[in-house]
PDB file of C-alpha atoms in Angstrom:
ATOM      1  CA  MET A 720      -7.651 -12.796   1.567  1.00 94.00           C
ATOM      2  CA  ARG A 721      -8.642 -15.343   4.178  1.00 96.00           C
ATOM      3  CA  ARG A 722     -10.152 -12.979   6.981  1.00 98.00           C
ATOM      4  CA  ALA A 723     -10.832  -9.397   6.465  1.00 98.00           C
ATOM      5  CA  LEU A 724     -11.427  -6.909   9.237  1.00 98.00           C
ATOM      6  CA  VAL A 725     -13.938  -4.168   8.332  1.00 98.00           C
ATOM      7  CA  VAL A 726     -13.942  -0.960  10.431  1.00 98.00           C
ATOM      8  CA  VAL A 727     -17.549   0.026  11.069  1.00 97.00           C
ATOM      9  CA  ASP A 728     -18.240   3.764  11.648  1.00 93.00           C
ATOM     10  CA  GLY A 729     -21.149   5.707  13.031  1.00 90.00           C
ATOM     11  CA  GLN A 730     -22.219   7.446   9.665  1.00 87.00           C
ATOM     12  CA  GLU A 731     -24.571   6.012   6.976  1.00 91.00           C
ATOM     13  CA  SER A 732     -21.498   5.843   4.589  1.00 92.00           C
ATOM     14  CA  THR A 733     -20.186   2.954   6.517  1.00 95.00           C
ATOM     15  CA  LYS A 734     -22.719   0.698   5.037  1.00 96.00           C
ATOM     16  CA  GLU A 735     -21.145   1.148   1.666  1.00 96.00           C
ATOM     17  CA  LEU A 736     -17.765   0.192   2.975  1.00 97.00           C
ATOM     18  CA  VAL A 737     -19.474  -2.878   4.627  1.00 97.00           C
ATOM     19  CA  ARG A 738     -21.019  -3.882   1.468  1.00 96.00           C
ATOM     20  CA  GLU A 739     -17.994  -3.495  -0.730  1.00 96.00           C
ATOM     21  CA  ALA A 740     -15.920  -5.620   1.753  1.00 97.00           C
ATOM     22  CA  GLY A 741     -18.679  -8.095   1.733  1.00 96.00           C
ATOM     23  CA  GLU A 742     -18.559  -8.442  -1.934  1.00 94.00           C
ATOM     24  CA  LEU A 743     -14.830  -8.837  -1.961  1.00 95.00           C
ATOM     25  CA  ALA A 744     -14.744 -11.395   0.812  1.00 95.00           C
ATOM     26  CA  ALA A 745     -17.668 -13.289  -0.763  1.00 93.00           C
ATOM     27  CA  GLY A 746     -15.730 -13.521  -4.020  1.00 93.00           C
ATOM     28  CA  VAL A 747     -12.764 -15.154  -2.498  1.00 94.00           C
ATOM     29  CA  GLU A 748     -14.584 -16.917   0.332  1.00 94.00           C
ATOM     30  CA  ALA A 749     -12.910 -14.935   3.100  1.00 96.00           C
ATOM     31  CA  GLU A 750     -14.257 -14.627   6.642  1.00 97.00           C
ATOM     32  CA  LEU A 751     -15.565 -11.175   7.691  1.00 98.00           C
ATOM     33  CA  LEU A 752     -14.964  -9.413  11.013  1.00 98.00           C
ATOM     34  CA  LEU A 753     -16.790  -6.250  11.537  1.00 98.00           C
ATOM     35  CA  LEU A 754     -15.264  -3.962  14.303  1.00 98.00           C
ATOM     36  CA  HIS A 755     -16.595  -1.038  16.047  1.00 98.00           C
ATOM     37  CA  VAL A 756     -14.592   1.011  18.255  1.00 97.00           C
ATOM     38  CA  THR A 757     -16.001   3.418  20.808  1.00 94.00           C
ATOM     39  CA  SER A 758     -13.357   5.917  21.882  1.00 90.00           C
ATOM     40  CA  GLU A 759     -12.397   6.274  25.474  1.00 89.00           C
ATOM     41  CA  GLN A 760     -13.837   9.832  25.322  1.00 89.00           C
ATOM     42  CA  GLU A 761     -17.244   8.577  24.059  1.00 88.00           C
ATOM     43  CA  PHE A 762     -17.162   5.939  26.870  1.00 89.00           C
ATOM     44  CA  ALA A 763     -16.322   8.492  29.505  1.00 88.00           C
ATOM     45  CA  ASP A 764     -19.199  10.915  28.258  1.00 89.00           C
ATOM     46  CA  ARG A 765     -21.818   8.163  28.254  1.00 86.00           C
ATOM     47  CA  GLU A 766     -20.775   7.087  31.588  1.00 84.00           C
ATOM     48  CA  GLU A 767     -21.098  10.331  32.964  1.00 85.00           C
ATOM     49  CA  ALA A 768     -24.388  11.082  31.211  1.00 86.00           C
ATOM     50  CA  LEU A 769     -25.900   7.949  32.653  1.00 83.00           C
ATOM     51  CA  ALA A 770     -24.585   8.640  36.179  1.00 81.00           C
ATOM     52  CA  ASN A 771     -26.395  12.061  36.015  1.00 83.00           C
ATOM     53  CA  ILE A 772     -29.805  10.543  35.297  1.00 82.00           C
ATOM     54  CA  ALA A 773     -31.498  10.643  38.619  1.00 66.00           C
ATOM     55  CA  GLY A 774     -32.455   7.231  39.967  1.00 68.00           C
ATOM     56  CA  PHE A 775     -30.671   5.487  37.262  1.00 69.00           C
ATOM     57  CA  ASP A 776     -29.134   2.383  38.847  1.00 66.00           C
ATOM     58  CA  ALA A 777     -27.643   0.214  36.398  1.00 67.00           C
ATOM     59  CA  THR A 778     -23.720   0.355  36.095  1.00 72.00           C
ATOM     60  CA  TYR A 779     -22.208   1.336  32.755  1.00 75.00           C
ATOM     61  CA  GLY A 780     -18.856  -0.215  32.634  1.00 84.00           C
ATOM     62  CA  ILE A 781     -16.368  -1.371  30.045  1.00 87.00           C
ATOM     63  CA  GLU A 782     -18.187  -4.698  29.583  1.00 90.00           C
ATOM     64  CA  GLN A 783     -21.530  -2.836  28.775  1.00 89.00           C
ATOM     65  CA  ALA A 784     -19.713  -0.437  26.497  1.00 92.00           C
ATOM     66  CA  LYS A 785     -17.957  -3.237  24.687  1.00 94.00           C
ATOM     67  CA  GLU A 786     -21.305  -5.087  24.281  1.00 95.00           C
ATOM     68  CA  GLY A 787     -22.806  -1.849  22.938  1.00 94.00           C
ATOM     69  CA  ALA A 788     -20.103  -1.565  20.264  1.00 96.00           C
ATOM     70  CA  THR A 789     -20.466  -5.181  19.436  1.00 98.00           C
ATOM     71  CA  GLN A 790     -24.176  -4.755  18.952  1.00 97.00           C
ATOM     72  CA  PHE A 791     -23.672  -1.707  16.839  1.00 97.00           C
ATOM     73  CA  ALA A 792     -21.277  -3.411  14.543  1.00 98.00           C
ATOM     74  CA  ARG A 793     -23.772  -6.496  14.360  1.00 97.00           C
ATOM     75  CA  GLU A 794     -26.646  -4.201  13.404  1.00 97.00           C
ATOM     76  CA  VAL A 795     -24.699  -2.476  10.742  1.00 97.00           C
ATOM     77  CA  GLY A 796     -23.613  -5.892   9.392  1.00 97.00           C
ATOM     78  CA  ARG A 797     -27.245  -7.048   9.198  1.00 97.00           C
ATOM     79  CA  GLU A 798     -28.251  -3.926   7.385  1.00 96.00           C
ATOM     80  CA  SER A 799     -25.474  -3.739   5.034  1.00 96.00           C
ATOM     81  CA  LEU A 800     -24.795  -7.298   4.028  1.00 96.00           C
ATOM     82  CA  SER A 801     -26.930  -9.853   2.005  1.00 91.00           C
ATOM     83  CA  ASP A 802     -28.799 -12.496   3.544  1.00 85.00           C
ATOM     84  CA  GLY A 803     -26.548 -15.557   4.046  1.00 82.00           C
ATOM     85  CA  VAL A 804     -23.410 -13.632   4.200  1.00 91.00           C
ATOM     86  CA  ASP A 805     -21.754 -14.626   7.535  1.00 94.00           C
ATOM     87  CA  PHE A 806     -19.899 -12.095   9.778  1.00 97.00           C
ATOM     88  CA  GLU A 807     -18.557 -11.866  13.153  1.00 98.00           C
ATOM     89  CA  ALA A 808     -19.258  -8.620  15.114  1.00 98.00           C
ATOM     90  CA  ILE A 809     -16.489  -7.254  17.518  1.00 98.00           C
ATOM     91  CA  GLY A 810     -16.765  -4.226  19.770  1.00 97.00           C
ATOM     92  CA  ARG A 811     -13.744  -2.578  21.457  1.00 97.00           C
ATOM     93  CA  ILE A 812     -13.289   0.685  23.589  1.00 96.00           C
ATOM     94  CA  GLY A 813     -10.107   2.618  23.331  1.00 95.00           C
ATOM     95  CA  ASN A 814      -7.813   4.297  20.735  1.00 94.00           C
ATOM     96  CA  GLU A 815      -9.212   3.619  17.384  1.00 94.00           C
ATOM     97  CA  VAL A 816      -5.994   2.918  15.415  1.00 95.00           C
ATOM     98  CA  ASN A 817      -4.602   0.856  18.134  1.00 96.00           C
ATOM     99  CA  GLU A 818      -7.809  -1.147  18.418  1.00 97.00           C
ATOM    100  CA  ILE A 819      -7.932  -1.855  14.737  1.00 98.00           C
ATOM    101  CA  LEU A 820      -4.337  -2.945  14.405  1.00 98.00           C
ATOM    102  CA  THR A 821      -4.667  -5.284  17.705  1.00 98.00           C
ATOM    103  CA  ALA A 822      -7.934  -6.796  16.567  1.00 98.00           C
ATOM    104  CA  ALA A 823      -6.407  -7.510  13.152  1.00 98.00           C
ATOM    105  CA  GLU A 824      -3.471  -9.229  14.681  1.00 98.00           C
ATOM    106  CA  ASP A 825      -5.151 -11.005  17.336  1.00 98.00           C
ATOM    107  CA  ARG A 826      -7.744 -12.459  14.970  1.00 97.00           C
ATOM    108  CA  ASP A 827      -5.236 -13.098  12.229  1.00 97.00           C
ATOM    109  CA  CYS A 828      -6.726 -10.843   9.691  1.00 98.00           C
ATOM    110  CA  ASP A 829      -4.876 -10.413   6.426  1.00 97.00           C
ATOM    111  CA  HIS A 830      -6.889  -7.345   4.960  1.00 98.00           C
ATOM    112  CA  VAL A 831      -8.282  -4.292   6.531  1.00 98.00           C
ATOM    113  CA  PHE A 832     -11.150  -2.234   5.216  1.00 98.00           C
ATOM    114  CA  VAL A 833     -11.612   1.255   6.483  1.00 97.00           C
ATOM    115  CA  GLN A 834     -13.325   4.435   5.492  1.00 95.00           C
ATOM    116  CA  GLY A 835     -11.072   7.413   4.475  1.00 89.00           C
ATOM    117  CA  ARG A 836     -10.789  10.779   6.058  1.00 72.00           C
ATOM    118  CA  GLN A 837     -13.483  11.434   8.439  1.00 59.00           C
ATOM    119  CA  ARG A 838     -15.177  14.640   9.425  1.00 53.00           C
ATOM    120  CA  SER A 839     -16.057  15.471  13.038  1.00 55.00           C
ATOM    121  CA  PRO A 840     -19.616  16.672  13.587  1.00 53.00           C
ATOM    122  CA  THR A 841     -18.397  20.254  13.011  1.00 55.00           C
ATOM    123  CA  GLY A 842     -16.966  19.289   9.766  1.00 51.00           C
ATOM    124  CA  LYS A 843     -13.299  19.603  10.611  1.00 50.00           C
ATOM    125  CA  ALA A 844     -10.900  16.963   9.311  1.00 54.00           C
ATOM    126  CA  LEU A 845      -9.872  14.920  12.352  1.00 54.00           C
ATOM    127  CA  PHE A 846      -6.129  15.198  13.078  1.00 55.00           C
ATOM    128  CA  GLY A 847      -3.995  12.284  11.995  1.00 60.00           C
ATOM    129  CA  ASP A 848      -5.966  10.532   9.451  1.00 83.00           C
ATOM    130  CA  ARG A 849      -6.880   7.069  10.798  1.00 89.00           C
ATOM    131  CA  ALA A 850      -6.946   5.267   7.393  1.00 92.00           C
ATOM    132  CA  GLN A 851      -3.398   6.503   6.564  1.00 89.00           C
ATOM    133  CA  LYS A 852      -2.064   5.290  10.069  1.00 91.00           C
ATOM    134  CA  VAL A 853      -3.561   1.865   9.518  1.00 94.00           C
ATOM    135  CA  ALA A 854      -2.117   1.523   5.928  1.00 93.00           C
ATOM    136  CA  LEU A 855       1.285   2.736   7.229  1.00 90.00           C
ATOM    137  CA  ASP A 856       1.263   0.140   9.964  1.00 93.00           C
ATOM    138  CA  PHE A 857      -0.723  -2.903   8.932  1.00 95.00           C
ATOM    139  CA  GLU A 858       1.401  -5.357   7.005  1.00 94.00           C
ATOM    140  CA  GLY A 859      -1.319  -6.528   4.726  1.00 96.00           C
ATOM    141  CA  PRO A 860      -3.517  -4.646   2.235  1.00 97.00           C
ATOM    142  CA  VAL A 861      -5.635  -1.915   3.555  1.00 97.00           C
ATOM    143  CA  THR A 862      -8.524  -0.976   1.298  1.00 97.00           C
ATOM    144  CA  ILE A 863      -9.759   2.537   1.893  1.00 96.00           C
ATOM    145  CA  LEU A 864     -13.027   4.053   0.746  1.00 95.00           C
ATOM    146  CA  THR A 865     -13.588   7.639   0.961  1.00 90.00           C
ATOM    147  CA  ALA A 866     -17.220   8.616   1.038  1.00 73.00           C
TER     148      ALA A 866
ATOM    149  CA  MET B1119     -18.724  -7.134  -8.561  1.00 83.00           C
ATOM    150  CA  ILE B1120     -15.144  -6.677  -9.347  1.00 94.00           C
ATOM    151  CA  GLU B1121     -14.779  -6.399 -13.071  1.00 97.00           C
ATOM    152  CA  THR B1122     -12.127  -3.879 -13.685  1.00 98.00           C
ATOM    153  CA  VAL B1123      -8.958  -3.253 -11.316  1.00 98.00           C
ATOM    154  CA  VAL B1124      -6.365  -0.492 -12.030  1.00 98.00           C
ATOM    155  CA  ILE B1125      -2.887  -0.837 -10.649  1.00 98.00           C
ATOM    156  CA  ALA B1126      -1.424   2.645 -10.412  1.00 97.00           C
ATOM    157  CA  THR B1127       2.282   1.998 -10.513  1.00 95.00           C
ATOM    158  CA  ASP B1128       5.280   4.637 -10.296  1.00 90.00           C
ATOM    159  CA  GLY B1129       7.774   1.964 -10.697  1.00 88.00           C
ATOM    160  CA  SER B1130       8.860   2.222  -7.022  1.00 86.00           C
ATOM    161  CA  GLU B1131       9.498  -0.640  -4.584  1.00 84.00           C
ATOM    162  CA  SER B1132       6.495   0.576  -2.668  1.00 83.00           C
ATOM    163  CA  VAL B1133       4.084  -0.595  -5.335  1.00 91.00           C
ATOM    164  CA  GLU B1134       5.372  -4.152  -5.790  1.00 92.00           C
ATOM    165  CA  ARG B1135       3.203  -5.764  -3.111  1.00 94.00           C
ATOM    166  CA  ALA B1136       0.299  -3.874  -4.210  1.00 95.00           C
ATOM    167  CA  VAL B1137       0.745  -5.192  -7.758  1.00 96.00           C
ATOM    168  CA  ASP B1138       0.845  -8.699  -6.467  1.00 96.00           C
ATOM    169  CA  VAL B1139      -2.286  -8.271  -4.272  1.00 96.00           C
ATOM    170  CA  ALA B1140      -4.193  -6.687  -7.006  1.00 97.00           C
ATOM    171  CA  LEU B1141      -3.264  -9.382  -9.524  1.00 97.00           C
ATOM    172  CA  ASP B1142      -4.302 -12.029  -7.329  1.00 96.00           C
ATOM    173  CA  LEU B1143      -7.697 -10.539  -6.589  1.00 96.00           C
ATOM    174  CA  ALA B1144      -8.306  -9.818 -10.268  1.00 97.00           C
ATOM    175  CA  ARG B1145      -7.499 -13.446 -11.051  1.00 96.00           C
ATOM    176  CA  ARG B1146     -10.035 -14.550  -8.291  1.00 95.00           C
ATOM    177  CA  PHE B1147     -12.665 -12.330  -9.952  1.00 96.00           C
ATOM    178  CA  ASP B1148     -11.721 -12.877 -13.397  1.00 96.00           C
ATOM    179  CA  ALA B1149     -11.520  -9.058 -13.593  1.00 97.00           C
ATOM    180  CA  THR B1150      -9.704  -7.069 -16.362  1.00 97.00           C
ATOM    181  CA  VAL B1151      -6.492  -5.494 -15.200  1.00 98.00           C
ATOM    182  CA  HIS B1152      -5.213  -2.117 -16.203  1.00 98.00           C
ATOM    183  CA  ALA B1153      -1.765  -0.999 -15.246  1.00 98.00           C
ATOM    184  CA  LEU B1154      -1.526   2.847 -15.273  1.00 97.00           C
ATOM    185  CA  TYR B1155       1.682   4.987 -15.170  1.00 96.00           C
ATOM    186  CA  VAL B1156       1.449   8.787 -14.827  1.00 96.00           C
ATOM    187  CA  VAL B1157       4.187  10.882 -16.185  1.00 95.00           C
ATOM    188  CA  ASP B1158       4.404  13.733 -13.609  1.00 93.00           C
ATOM    189  CA  GLU B1159       4.241  16.783 -15.606  1.00 93.00           C
ATOM    190  CA  SER B1160       5.187  18.938 -12.542  1.00 92.00           C
ATOM    191  CA  GLU B1161       8.723  17.116 -12.530  1.00 90.00           C
ATOM    192  CA  VAL B1162       9.102  17.993 -16.366  1.00 92.00           C
ATOM    193  CA  ASP B1163       8.033  21.749 -15.612  1.00 93.00           C
ATOM    194  CA  SER B1164      10.336  21.994 -12.710  1.00 92.00           C
ATOM    195  CA  SER B1165      13.382  20.947 -14.711  1.00 91.00           C
ATOM    196  CA  PRO B1166      15.608  23.365 -16.566  1.00 93.00           C
ATOM    197  CA  GLU B1167      14.095  24.121 -19.992  1.00 92.00           C
ATOM    198  CA  ALA B1168      17.030  22.566 -21.812  1.00 93.00           C
ATOM    199  CA  VAL B1169      16.440  19.279 -20.407  1.00 94.00           C
ATOM    200  CA  GLU B1170      12.693  19.111 -20.154  1.00 94.00           C
ATOM    201  CA  ALA B1171      12.434  16.866 -23.118  1.00 94.00           C
ATOM    202  CA  ASP B1172      15.053  14.458 -21.732  1.00 95.00           C
ATOM    203  CA  MET B1173      13.227  14.523 -18.414  1.00 94.00           C
ATOM    204  CA  ARG B1174      10.010  13.629 -20.017  1.00 94.00           C
ATOM    205  CA  GLU B1175      11.658  10.871 -22.075  1.00 95.00           C
ATOM    206  CA  ALA B1176      13.402   9.438 -18.926  1.00 94.00           C
ATOM    207  CA  LEU B1177      10.069   9.384 -17.051  1.00 94.00           C
ATOM    208  CA  GLU B1178       8.258   7.728 -19.981  1.00 95.00           C
ATOM    209  CA  GLU B1179      11.001   4.952 -20.005  1.00 96.00           C
ATOM    210  CA  SER B1180      10.604   4.523 -16.247  1.00 94.00           C
ATOM    211  CA  GLY B1181       6.819   4.162 -16.988  1.00 95.00           C
ATOM    212  CA  GLU B1182       7.437   1.552 -19.678  1.00 97.00           C
ATOM    213  CA  GLU B1183       9.677  -0.408 -17.222  1.00 96.00           C
ATOM    214  CA  ALA B1184       7.140  -0.161 -14.431  1.00 95.00           C
ATOM    215  CA  LEU B1185       4.318  -1.280 -16.844  1.00 97.00           C
ATOM    216  CA  ASP B1186       6.430  -4.217 -17.976  1.00 96.00           C
ATOM    217  CA  ASP B1187       7.021  -5.233 -14.488  1.00 95.00           C
ATOM    218  CA  VAL B1188       3.278  -5.616 -14.090  1.00 96.00           C
ATOM    219  CA  ARG B1189       2.924  -7.493 -17.429  1.00 96.00           C
ATOM    220  CA  GLU B1190       5.616  -9.878 -16.266  1.00 96.00           C
ATOM    221  CA  ARG B1191       3.931 -10.969 -13.047  1.00 95.00           C
ATOM    222  CA  THR B1192       0.887 -12.387 -14.595  1.00 95.00           C
ATOM    223  CA  ASP B1193      -0.028 -14.913 -17.367  1.00 92.00           C
ATOM    224  CA  SER B1194      -3.206 -12.957 -18.049  1.00 92.00           C
ATOM    225  CA  GLY B1195      -3.320  -9.882 -20.310  1.00 93.00           C
ATOM    226  CA  VAL B1196      -2.865  -6.455 -18.833  1.00 97.00           C
ATOM    227  CA  ARG B1197      -3.969  -3.267 -20.447  1.00 97.00           C
ATOM    228  CA  THR B1198      -1.156  -0.799 -20.065  1.00 97.00           C
ATOM    229  CA  VAL B1199      -1.596   2.909 -20.153  1.00 97.00           C
ATOM    230  CA  VAL B1200       0.708   6.020 -19.873  1.00 97.00           C
ATOM    231  CA  ARG B1201      -0.792   9.291 -19.143  1.00 96.00           C
ATOM    232  CA  ASN B1202       0.768  12.630 -18.610  1.00 96.00           C
ATOM    233  CA  GLY B1203      -0.317  15.208 -15.979  1.00 95.00           C
ATOM    234  CA  ARG B1204      -0.768  15.370 -12.201  1.00 94.00           C
ATOM    235  CA  PRO B1205      -0.568  11.701 -10.952  1.00 94.00           C
ATOM    236  CA  ALA B1206      -3.526  11.559  -8.450  1.00 94.00           C
ATOM    237  CA  ALA B1207      -5.839  13.573 -10.812  1.00 95.00           C
ATOM    238  CA  GLU B1208      -4.936  11.231 -13.764  1.00 97.00           C
ATOM    239  CA  VAL B1209      -5.488   8.078 -11.675  1.00 97.00           C
ATOM    240  CA  CYS B1210      -8.899   9.267 -10.416  1.00 96.00           C
ATOM    241  CA  GLY B1211      -9.832  10.490 -13.730  1.00 97.00           C
ATOM    242  CA  TYR B1212      -9.125   7.145 -15.343  1.00 98.00           C
ATOM    243  CA  ALA B1213     -10.823   5.187 -12.607  1.00 97.00           C
ATOM    244  CA  ARG B1214     -14.001   7.318 -13.468  1.00 96.00           C
ATOM    245  CA  GLU B1215     -13.613   7.042 -17.205  1.00 97.00           C
ATOM    246  CA  ASN B1216     -13.345   3.406 -17.155  1.00 97.00           C
ATOM    247  CA  ASP B1217     -15.749   2.341 -14.620  1.00 95.00           C
ATOM    248  CA  VAL B1218     -13.201   0.944 -12.478  1.00 97.00           C
ATOM    249  CA  ASP B1219     -14.023  -1.169  -9.278  1.00 97.00           C
ATOM    250  CA  LEU B1220     -10.862  -1.026  -7.432  1.00 97.00           C
ATOM    251  CA  VAL B1221      -7.656   0.999  -7.607  1.00 98.00           C
ATOM    252  CA  ALA B1222      -4.379  -0.422  -6.158  1.00 97.00           C
ATOM    253  CA  THR B1223      -1.381   1.470  -5.322  1.00 95.00           C
ATOM    254  CA  GLY B1224       1.499   1.639  -2.956  1.00 91.00           C
ATOM    255  CA  THR B1225       1.789   3.944   0.051  1.00 89.00           C
ATOM    256  CA  ARG B1226       5.138   5.796  -0.788  1.00 83.00           C
ATOM    257  CA  GLY B1227       6.658   7.085  -3.897  1.00 71.00           C
ATOM    258  CA  ARG B1228      10.065   7.019  -5.418  1.00 64.00           C
ATOM    259  CA  HIS B1229      11.555   9.873  -3.206  1.00 63.00           C
ATOM    260  CA  GLY B1230      11.675   7.940  -0.159  1.00 58.00           C
ATOM    261  CA  GLU B1231       9.280   9.787   1.892  1.00 57.00           C
ATOM    262  CA  ASN B1232       9.146   9.569   5.605  1.00 59.00           C
ATOM    263  CA  ARG B1233       7.806   6.160   6.618  1.00 60.00           C
ATOM    264  CA  PHE B1234       5.321   7.828   9.089  1.00 62.00           C
ATOM    265  CA  LEU B1235       3.605   9.795   6.280  1.00 67.00           C
ATOM    266  CA  ILE B1236       1.950   8.261   3.327  1.00 74.00           C
ATOM    267  CA  GLY B1237       3.221   9.671   0.054  1.00 79.00           C
ATOM    268  CA  SER B1238       1.497  12.692  -1.394  1.00 79.00           C
ATOM    269  CA  VAL B1239       0.215  10.969  -4.468  1.00 87.00           C
ATOM    270  CA  ALA B1240      -1.251   7.911  -2.448  1.00 88.00           C
ATOM    271  CA  GLU B1241      -2.917  10.356  -0.072  1.00 86.00           C
ATOM    272  CA  ARG B1242      -4.538  12.320  -2.773  1.00 89.00           C
ATOM    273  CA  VAL B1243      -5.627   9.192  -4.625  1.00 92.00           C
ATOM    274  CA  VAL B1244      -7.150   7.791  -1.531  1.00 91.00           C
ATOM    275  CA  ARG B1245      -8.760  11.030  -0.690  1.00 88.00           C
ATOM    276  CA  SER B1246     -10.255  11.782  -4.175  1.00 89.00           C
ATOM    277  CA  CYS B1247     -10.876   8.432  -5.879  1.00 92.00           C
ATOM    278  CA  PRO B1248     -14.434   7.467  -6.286  1.00 91.00           C
ATOM    279  CA  THR B1249     -13.535   3.814  -6.018  1.00 95.00           C
ATOM    280  CA  PRO B1250     -12.149   1.967  -3.051  1.00 96.00           C
ATOM    281  CA  VAL B1251      -8.296   2.198  -3.027  1.00 96.00           C
ATOM    282  CA  LEU B1252      -6.391  -0.859  -2.022  1.00 97.00           C
ATOM    283  CA  THR B1253      -3.033   0.156  -0.464  1.00 95.00           C
ATOM    284  CA  VAL B1254      -0.075  -2.022   0.593  1.00 93.00           C
ATOM    285  CA  ARG B1255       2.795  -0.717   2.330  1.00 90.00           C
ATOM    286  CA  GLN B1256       6.500  -1.803   1.882  1.00 86.00           C
ATOM    287  CA  LEU B1257       7.836  -4.139   4.379  1.00 84.00           C
ATOM    288  CA  GLN B1258      10.681  -2.763   6.332  1.00 73.00           C
ATOM    289  CA  GLU B1259      14.134  -3.898   5.511  1.00 59.00           C
ATOM    290  CA  THR B1260      15.478  -5.927   8.341  1.00 44.00           C
TER     291      THR B1260
END
């Protein structure tokens, strides 16, 4: 493993995945990329919500959204990894599986870490398990941790 | 820390790359490697009574081959284990019992499942294993 891509989610359990990935990467001196993807739907919702705030002037565009996602990944990294463990935070907007695979390819990652089956806020299993799609598409190893 | 790695093998082509990745990682961490093969009792049960014993024997032989294959790929020792039962349940149970840090497996089984679906055993292992599960897919034949 030379460069690992770790998919950062919005739940508390994401920290455990990041920690595990961090341990493995540290042991083999691999680089760590932490990726958080904001879906197009989340982006649209946030954009609409902001637009509805009376008097709110700032534009919320793709760049701001990307920066928000990057910041989120960065914060999770800081909270989950030991001091002195280097990582790079990446934020993306779009279809999650596509963004994961694209980022892994663009950044020449040879290992992906992702959480297993996720539950939506209402407790339903999301259609088309993300981890499995990544595992079937990505050429390298995919390590899945199910909370 | 990665101290114990289990390779869950079914002897299929699908698991070969997972074996190599797991052995390499174990080497880097100086971790103990276990290779586990599960004789799928449901396959035995679903065969005609007259050949159940033969079926079990054939699966056990397959298992030994699969485990030999892992042994041959490394200079370090590998603890090989054969269990009988439901594959995913046995793998997860074994992981729990042996304080395993990582389970490695392929994504498809021996029966050539659809390439757009992960094999049912792999899916169950991923879903129920208390440990991280390292999966590696087969590369397509060109």
